[in-house]
Short mmCIF file of C-alpha atoms in Angstrom, two decimals:
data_model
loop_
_atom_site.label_atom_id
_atom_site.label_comp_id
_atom_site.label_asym_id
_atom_site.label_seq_id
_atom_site.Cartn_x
_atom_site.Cartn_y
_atom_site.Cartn_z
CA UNK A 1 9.97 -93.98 28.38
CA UNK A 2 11.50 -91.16 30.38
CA UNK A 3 9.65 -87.52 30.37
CA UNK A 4 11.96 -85.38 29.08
CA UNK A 5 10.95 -81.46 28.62
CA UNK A 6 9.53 -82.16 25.09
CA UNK A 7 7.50 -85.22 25.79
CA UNK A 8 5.89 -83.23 29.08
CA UNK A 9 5.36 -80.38 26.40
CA UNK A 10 3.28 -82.46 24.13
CA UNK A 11 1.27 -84.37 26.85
CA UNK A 12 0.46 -80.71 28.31
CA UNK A 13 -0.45 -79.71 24.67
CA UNK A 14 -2.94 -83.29 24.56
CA UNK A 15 -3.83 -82.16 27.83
CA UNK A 16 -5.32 -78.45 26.97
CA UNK A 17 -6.72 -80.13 23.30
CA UNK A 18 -8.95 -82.40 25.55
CA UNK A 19 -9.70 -79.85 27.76
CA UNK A 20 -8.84 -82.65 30.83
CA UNK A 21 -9.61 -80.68 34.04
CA UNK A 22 -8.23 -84.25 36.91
CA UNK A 23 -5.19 -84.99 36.88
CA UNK A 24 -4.29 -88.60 37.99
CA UNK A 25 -0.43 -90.31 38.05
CA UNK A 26 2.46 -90.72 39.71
CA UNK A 27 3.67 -87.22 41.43
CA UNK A 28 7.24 -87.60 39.24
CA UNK A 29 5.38 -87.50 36.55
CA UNK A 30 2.71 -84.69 37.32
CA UNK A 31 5.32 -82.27 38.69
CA UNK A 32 7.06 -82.86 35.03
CA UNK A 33 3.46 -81.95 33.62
CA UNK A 34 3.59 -78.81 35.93
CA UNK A 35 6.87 -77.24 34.70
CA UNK A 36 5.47 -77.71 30.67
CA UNK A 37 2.54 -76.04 32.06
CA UNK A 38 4.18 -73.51 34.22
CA UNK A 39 5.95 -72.80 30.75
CA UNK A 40 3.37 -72.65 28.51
CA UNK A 41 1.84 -69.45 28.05
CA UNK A 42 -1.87 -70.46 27.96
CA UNK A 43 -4.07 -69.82 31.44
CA UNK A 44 -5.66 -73.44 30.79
CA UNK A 45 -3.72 -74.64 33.65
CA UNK A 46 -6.08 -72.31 36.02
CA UNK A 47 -8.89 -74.22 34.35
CA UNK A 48 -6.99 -77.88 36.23
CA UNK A 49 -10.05 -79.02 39.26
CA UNK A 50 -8.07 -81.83 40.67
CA UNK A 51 -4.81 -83.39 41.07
CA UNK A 52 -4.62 -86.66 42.21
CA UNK A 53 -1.30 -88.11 42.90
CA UNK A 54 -0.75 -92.04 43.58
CA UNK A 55 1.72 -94.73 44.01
CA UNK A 56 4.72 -92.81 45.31
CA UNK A 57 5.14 -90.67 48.08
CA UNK A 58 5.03 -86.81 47.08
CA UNK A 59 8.02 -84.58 47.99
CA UNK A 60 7.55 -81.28 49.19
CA UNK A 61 9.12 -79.39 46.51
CA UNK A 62 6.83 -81.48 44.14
CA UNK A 63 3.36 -80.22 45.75
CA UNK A 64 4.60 -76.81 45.80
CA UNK A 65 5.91 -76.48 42.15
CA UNK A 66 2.56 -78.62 41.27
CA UNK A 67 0.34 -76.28 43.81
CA UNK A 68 1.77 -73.28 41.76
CA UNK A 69 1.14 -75.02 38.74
CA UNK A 70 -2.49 -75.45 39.08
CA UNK A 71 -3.47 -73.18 41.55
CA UNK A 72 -7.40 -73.75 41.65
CA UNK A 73 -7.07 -77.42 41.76
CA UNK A 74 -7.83 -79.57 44.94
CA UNK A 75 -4.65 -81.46 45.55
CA UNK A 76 -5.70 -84.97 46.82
CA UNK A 77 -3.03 -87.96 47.45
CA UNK A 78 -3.76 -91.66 48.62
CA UNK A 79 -1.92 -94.14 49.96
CA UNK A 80 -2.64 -97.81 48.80
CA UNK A 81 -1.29 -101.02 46.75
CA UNK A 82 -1.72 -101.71 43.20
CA UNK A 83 -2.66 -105.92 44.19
CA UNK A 84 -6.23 -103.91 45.22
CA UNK A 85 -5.94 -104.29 49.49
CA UNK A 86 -5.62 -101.16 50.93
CA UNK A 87 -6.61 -97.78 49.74
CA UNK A 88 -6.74 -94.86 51.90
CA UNK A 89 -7.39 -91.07 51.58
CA UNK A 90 -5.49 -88.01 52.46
CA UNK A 91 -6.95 -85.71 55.40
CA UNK A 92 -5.09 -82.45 54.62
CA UNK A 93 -5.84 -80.72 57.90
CA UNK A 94 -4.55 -83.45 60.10
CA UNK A 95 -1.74 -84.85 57.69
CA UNK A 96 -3.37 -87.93 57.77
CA UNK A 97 -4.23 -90.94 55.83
CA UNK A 98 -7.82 -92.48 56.40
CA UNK A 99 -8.37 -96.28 55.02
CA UNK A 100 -11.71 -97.12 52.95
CA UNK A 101 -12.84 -99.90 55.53
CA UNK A 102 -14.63 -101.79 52.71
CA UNK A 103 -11.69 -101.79 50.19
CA UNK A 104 -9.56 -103.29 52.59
CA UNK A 105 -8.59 -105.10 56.07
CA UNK A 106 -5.33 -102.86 57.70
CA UNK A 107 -3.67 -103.81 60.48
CA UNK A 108 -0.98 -101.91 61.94
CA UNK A 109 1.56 -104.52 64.06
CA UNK A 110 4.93 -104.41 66.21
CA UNK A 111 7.67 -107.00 64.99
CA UNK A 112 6.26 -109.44 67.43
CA UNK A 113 2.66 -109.41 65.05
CA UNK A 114 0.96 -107.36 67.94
CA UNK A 115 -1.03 -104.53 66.62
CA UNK A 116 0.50 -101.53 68.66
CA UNK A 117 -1.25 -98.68 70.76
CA UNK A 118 -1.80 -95.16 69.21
CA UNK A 119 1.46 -92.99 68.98
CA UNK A 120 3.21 -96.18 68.10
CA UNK A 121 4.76 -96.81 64.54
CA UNK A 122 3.95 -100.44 63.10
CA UNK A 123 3.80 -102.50 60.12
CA UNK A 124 1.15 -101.96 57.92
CA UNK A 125 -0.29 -105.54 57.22
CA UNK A 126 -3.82 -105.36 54.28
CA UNK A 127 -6.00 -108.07 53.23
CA UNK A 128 -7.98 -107.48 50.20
CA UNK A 129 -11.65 -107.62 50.22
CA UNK A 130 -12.60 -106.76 46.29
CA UNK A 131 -10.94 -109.77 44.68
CA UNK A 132 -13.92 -112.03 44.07
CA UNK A 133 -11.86 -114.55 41.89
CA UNK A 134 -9.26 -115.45 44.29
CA UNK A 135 -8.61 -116.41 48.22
CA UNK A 136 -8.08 -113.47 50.79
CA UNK A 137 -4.25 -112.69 50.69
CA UNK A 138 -3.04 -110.85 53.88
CA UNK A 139 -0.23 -108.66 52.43
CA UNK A 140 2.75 -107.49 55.06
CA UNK A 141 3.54 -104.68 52.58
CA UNK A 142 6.92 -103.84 54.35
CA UNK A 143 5.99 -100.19 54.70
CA UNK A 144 5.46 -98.75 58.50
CA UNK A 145 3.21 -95.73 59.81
CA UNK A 146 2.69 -94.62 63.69
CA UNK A 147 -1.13 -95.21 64.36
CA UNK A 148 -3.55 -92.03 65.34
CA UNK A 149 -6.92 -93.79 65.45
CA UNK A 150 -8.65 -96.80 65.52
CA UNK A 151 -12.54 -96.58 65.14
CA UNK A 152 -15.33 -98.64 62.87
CA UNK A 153 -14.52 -96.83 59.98
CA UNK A 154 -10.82 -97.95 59.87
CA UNK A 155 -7.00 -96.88 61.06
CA UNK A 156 -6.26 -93.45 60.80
CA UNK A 157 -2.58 -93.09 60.17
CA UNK A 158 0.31 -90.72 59.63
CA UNK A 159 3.81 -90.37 58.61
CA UNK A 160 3.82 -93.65 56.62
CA UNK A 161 7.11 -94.84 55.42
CA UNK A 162 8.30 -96.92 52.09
CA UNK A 163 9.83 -100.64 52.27
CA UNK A 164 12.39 -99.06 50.01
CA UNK A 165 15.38 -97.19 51.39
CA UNK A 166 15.04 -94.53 48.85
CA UNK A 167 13.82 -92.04 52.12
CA UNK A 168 17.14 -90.68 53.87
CA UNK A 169 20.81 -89.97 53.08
CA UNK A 170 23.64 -91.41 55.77
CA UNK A 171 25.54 -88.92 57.10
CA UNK A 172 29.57 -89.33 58.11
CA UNK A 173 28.47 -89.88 61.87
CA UNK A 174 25.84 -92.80 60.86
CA UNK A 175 22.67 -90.33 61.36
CA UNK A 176 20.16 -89.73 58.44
CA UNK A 177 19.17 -86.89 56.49
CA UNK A 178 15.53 -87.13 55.73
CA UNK A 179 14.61 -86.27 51.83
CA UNK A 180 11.84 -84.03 53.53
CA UNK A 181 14.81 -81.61 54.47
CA UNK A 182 15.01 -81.35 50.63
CA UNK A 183 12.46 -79.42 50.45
CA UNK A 184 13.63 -76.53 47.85
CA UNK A 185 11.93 -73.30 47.21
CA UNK A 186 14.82 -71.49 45.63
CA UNK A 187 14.29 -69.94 41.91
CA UNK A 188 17.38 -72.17 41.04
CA UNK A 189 14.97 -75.09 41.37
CA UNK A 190 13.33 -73.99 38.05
CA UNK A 191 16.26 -74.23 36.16
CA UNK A 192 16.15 -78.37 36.90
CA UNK A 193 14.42 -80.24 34.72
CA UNK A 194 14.91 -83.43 36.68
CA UNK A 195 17.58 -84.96 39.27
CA UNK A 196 18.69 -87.94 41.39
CA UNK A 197 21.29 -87.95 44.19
CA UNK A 198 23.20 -91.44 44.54
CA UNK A 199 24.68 -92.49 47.37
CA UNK A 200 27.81 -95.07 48.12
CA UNK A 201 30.13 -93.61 50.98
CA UNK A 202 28.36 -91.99 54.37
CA UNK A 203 28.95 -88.33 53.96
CA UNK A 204 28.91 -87.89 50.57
CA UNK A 205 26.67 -88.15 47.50
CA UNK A 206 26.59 -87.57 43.67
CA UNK A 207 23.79 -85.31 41.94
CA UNK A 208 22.92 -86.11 38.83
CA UNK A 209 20.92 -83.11 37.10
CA UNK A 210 19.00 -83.41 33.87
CA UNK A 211 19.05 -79.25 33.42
CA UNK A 212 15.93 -77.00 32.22
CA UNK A 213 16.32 -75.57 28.69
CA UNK A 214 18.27 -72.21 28.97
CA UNK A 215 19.98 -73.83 32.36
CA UNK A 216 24.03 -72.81 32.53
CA UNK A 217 26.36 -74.88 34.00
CA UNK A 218 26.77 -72.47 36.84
CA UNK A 219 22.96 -73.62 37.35
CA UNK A 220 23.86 -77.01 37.86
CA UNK A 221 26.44 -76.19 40.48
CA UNK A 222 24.17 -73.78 42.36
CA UNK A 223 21.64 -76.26 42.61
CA UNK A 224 23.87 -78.62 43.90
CA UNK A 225 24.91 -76.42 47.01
CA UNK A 226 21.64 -75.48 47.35
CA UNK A 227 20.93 -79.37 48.29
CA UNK A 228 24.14 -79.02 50.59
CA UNK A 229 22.93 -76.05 52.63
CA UNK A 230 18.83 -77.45 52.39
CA UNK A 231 20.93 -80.73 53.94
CA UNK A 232 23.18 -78.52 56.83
CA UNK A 233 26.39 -79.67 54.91
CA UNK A 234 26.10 -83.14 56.71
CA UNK A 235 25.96 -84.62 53.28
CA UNK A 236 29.16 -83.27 50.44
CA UNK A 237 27.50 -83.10 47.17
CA UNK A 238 29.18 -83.29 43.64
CA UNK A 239 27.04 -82.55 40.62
CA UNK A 240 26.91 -83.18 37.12
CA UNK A 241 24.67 -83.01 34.25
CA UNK A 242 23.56 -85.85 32.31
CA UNK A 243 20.75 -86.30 29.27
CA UNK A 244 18.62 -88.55 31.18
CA UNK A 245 17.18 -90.07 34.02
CA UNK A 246 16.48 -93.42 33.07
CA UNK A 247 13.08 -94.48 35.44
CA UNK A 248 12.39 -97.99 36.71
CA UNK A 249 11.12 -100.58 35.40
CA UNK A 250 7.40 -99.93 36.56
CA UNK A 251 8.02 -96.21 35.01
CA UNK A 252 8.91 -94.39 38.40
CA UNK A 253 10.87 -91.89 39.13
CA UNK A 254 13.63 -93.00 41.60
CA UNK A 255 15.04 -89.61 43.66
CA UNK A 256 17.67 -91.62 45.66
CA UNK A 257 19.79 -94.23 44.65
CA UNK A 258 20.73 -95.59 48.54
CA UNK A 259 23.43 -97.84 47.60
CA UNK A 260 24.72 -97.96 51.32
CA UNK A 261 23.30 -101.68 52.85
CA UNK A 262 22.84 -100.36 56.33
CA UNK A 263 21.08 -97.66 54.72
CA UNK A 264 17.30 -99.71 55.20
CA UNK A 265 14.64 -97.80 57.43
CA UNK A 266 13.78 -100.34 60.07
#
């Protein structure tokens, strides 16, 4: 089931009754969490401790409307695989990601299977070593991440990237648009419920904009060329607004259909 404004409205409502205080899913969700709570006019939401965001890579917009959210909570991601072989924890002050060395074996390699040298970007390879009922499985997960440090308690790694090309936008010229450079802090942001840019021609994309209660349809179009001018105007944007954002199968929030096949983040 999708969140739409009422469902996140209810679980914030189950959320204050049970006076929950940690915060734990998918950063999709918890930033549709943050904009009932945002909305609601109680102050429980200065009462949140931690927010703990897993499983898919958090946007920037998404930590700051979640930040502003829940203001006194510590905001904590990991990085790790739901088969149980890797699990490792954000260091805020370096942007890194630190592996638990007795969750999980990590290797980083180079497409010849050689681990690579620090300030190199590699493979990230994990072999589980807390499933007791079955053989070790050494898991090439697909995702990469340049290497900072290498010491007895593990790999110390940054700027990891997903096995998915759901990351970038092509541009006319072939050259990428990050979805970092989406990073939106305009008050038209608030009038979005929820969107998802799709992609089938270099140069030009499709928003699709689930809009905020109150939201006018000169809303939708401003927030559409806001994402032109956060993207340089390398990337022509139409928008329109639909009901829904249908999520994927495992309940995630897709925020880039990349529909182009050379597309893929090598």
């Amino acid at each position: 089931m999708g969140l739409d404004e009422a469902t996140s409205a209810h679980y914030w409502e189950l959320t204050k009754q049970n006076r929950i205080r940690f915060i734990h899913g998918y950063p999709s969700a918890i930033a549709a969490l943050a904009k009932a709570a945002i909305a609601d006019d109680s102050n429980f939401r200065l009462s949140v401790q931690g927010i703990f965001p897993v499983s898919e890579g958090t946007l920037p917009h998404q930590q700051a409307l979640i930040q502003n959210a829940f203001p006194n909570a510590t905001f904590l991601p990991s990085y790790g695989l739901s088969e149980r072989v890797a699990m490792a924890r954000y260091n805020p002050q370096k942007d890194t990601y630190s592996f638990y060395p007795l969750y999980g074996y990590v290797e980083l390699l180079d497409d010849l299977d050689r681990p690579v040298a620090v300030g190199e970007r590699g493979r990230v390879i994990a072999t589980g070593l807390r499933l007791t009922a079955m053989p070790l499985l050494r898991y090439d997960t697909g995702d990469t991440a340049e290497l900072v440090e290498v010491s007895t308690g593990g790999l110390e790694i940054r700027d990891i990237r997903g096995r998915r090309a759901q990351e970038h936008l092509v541009t006319e010229s072939g050259g990428t648009v990050s979805i970092a450079a989406l990073n939106l802090h305009s008050a038209i942001y608030e009038k979005i419920f929820a969107f998802r840019i799709r992609q089938f021609e270099a140069g030009k994309a499709e928003v699709l904009v689930v809009p905020a209660i109150g939201a006018t349809p000169e809303d939708v179009q401003g927030f559409g060329s806001e994402l032109q001018k956060s993207c340089l105007d390398l990337i022509k944007f139409t928008t329109s607004s639909v009901a829904s954002l249908p999520p994927t199968p495992n309940a995630k929030i897709r925020l880039i259909e990349q529909h182009i096949p050379s597309a893929v983040k090598k």
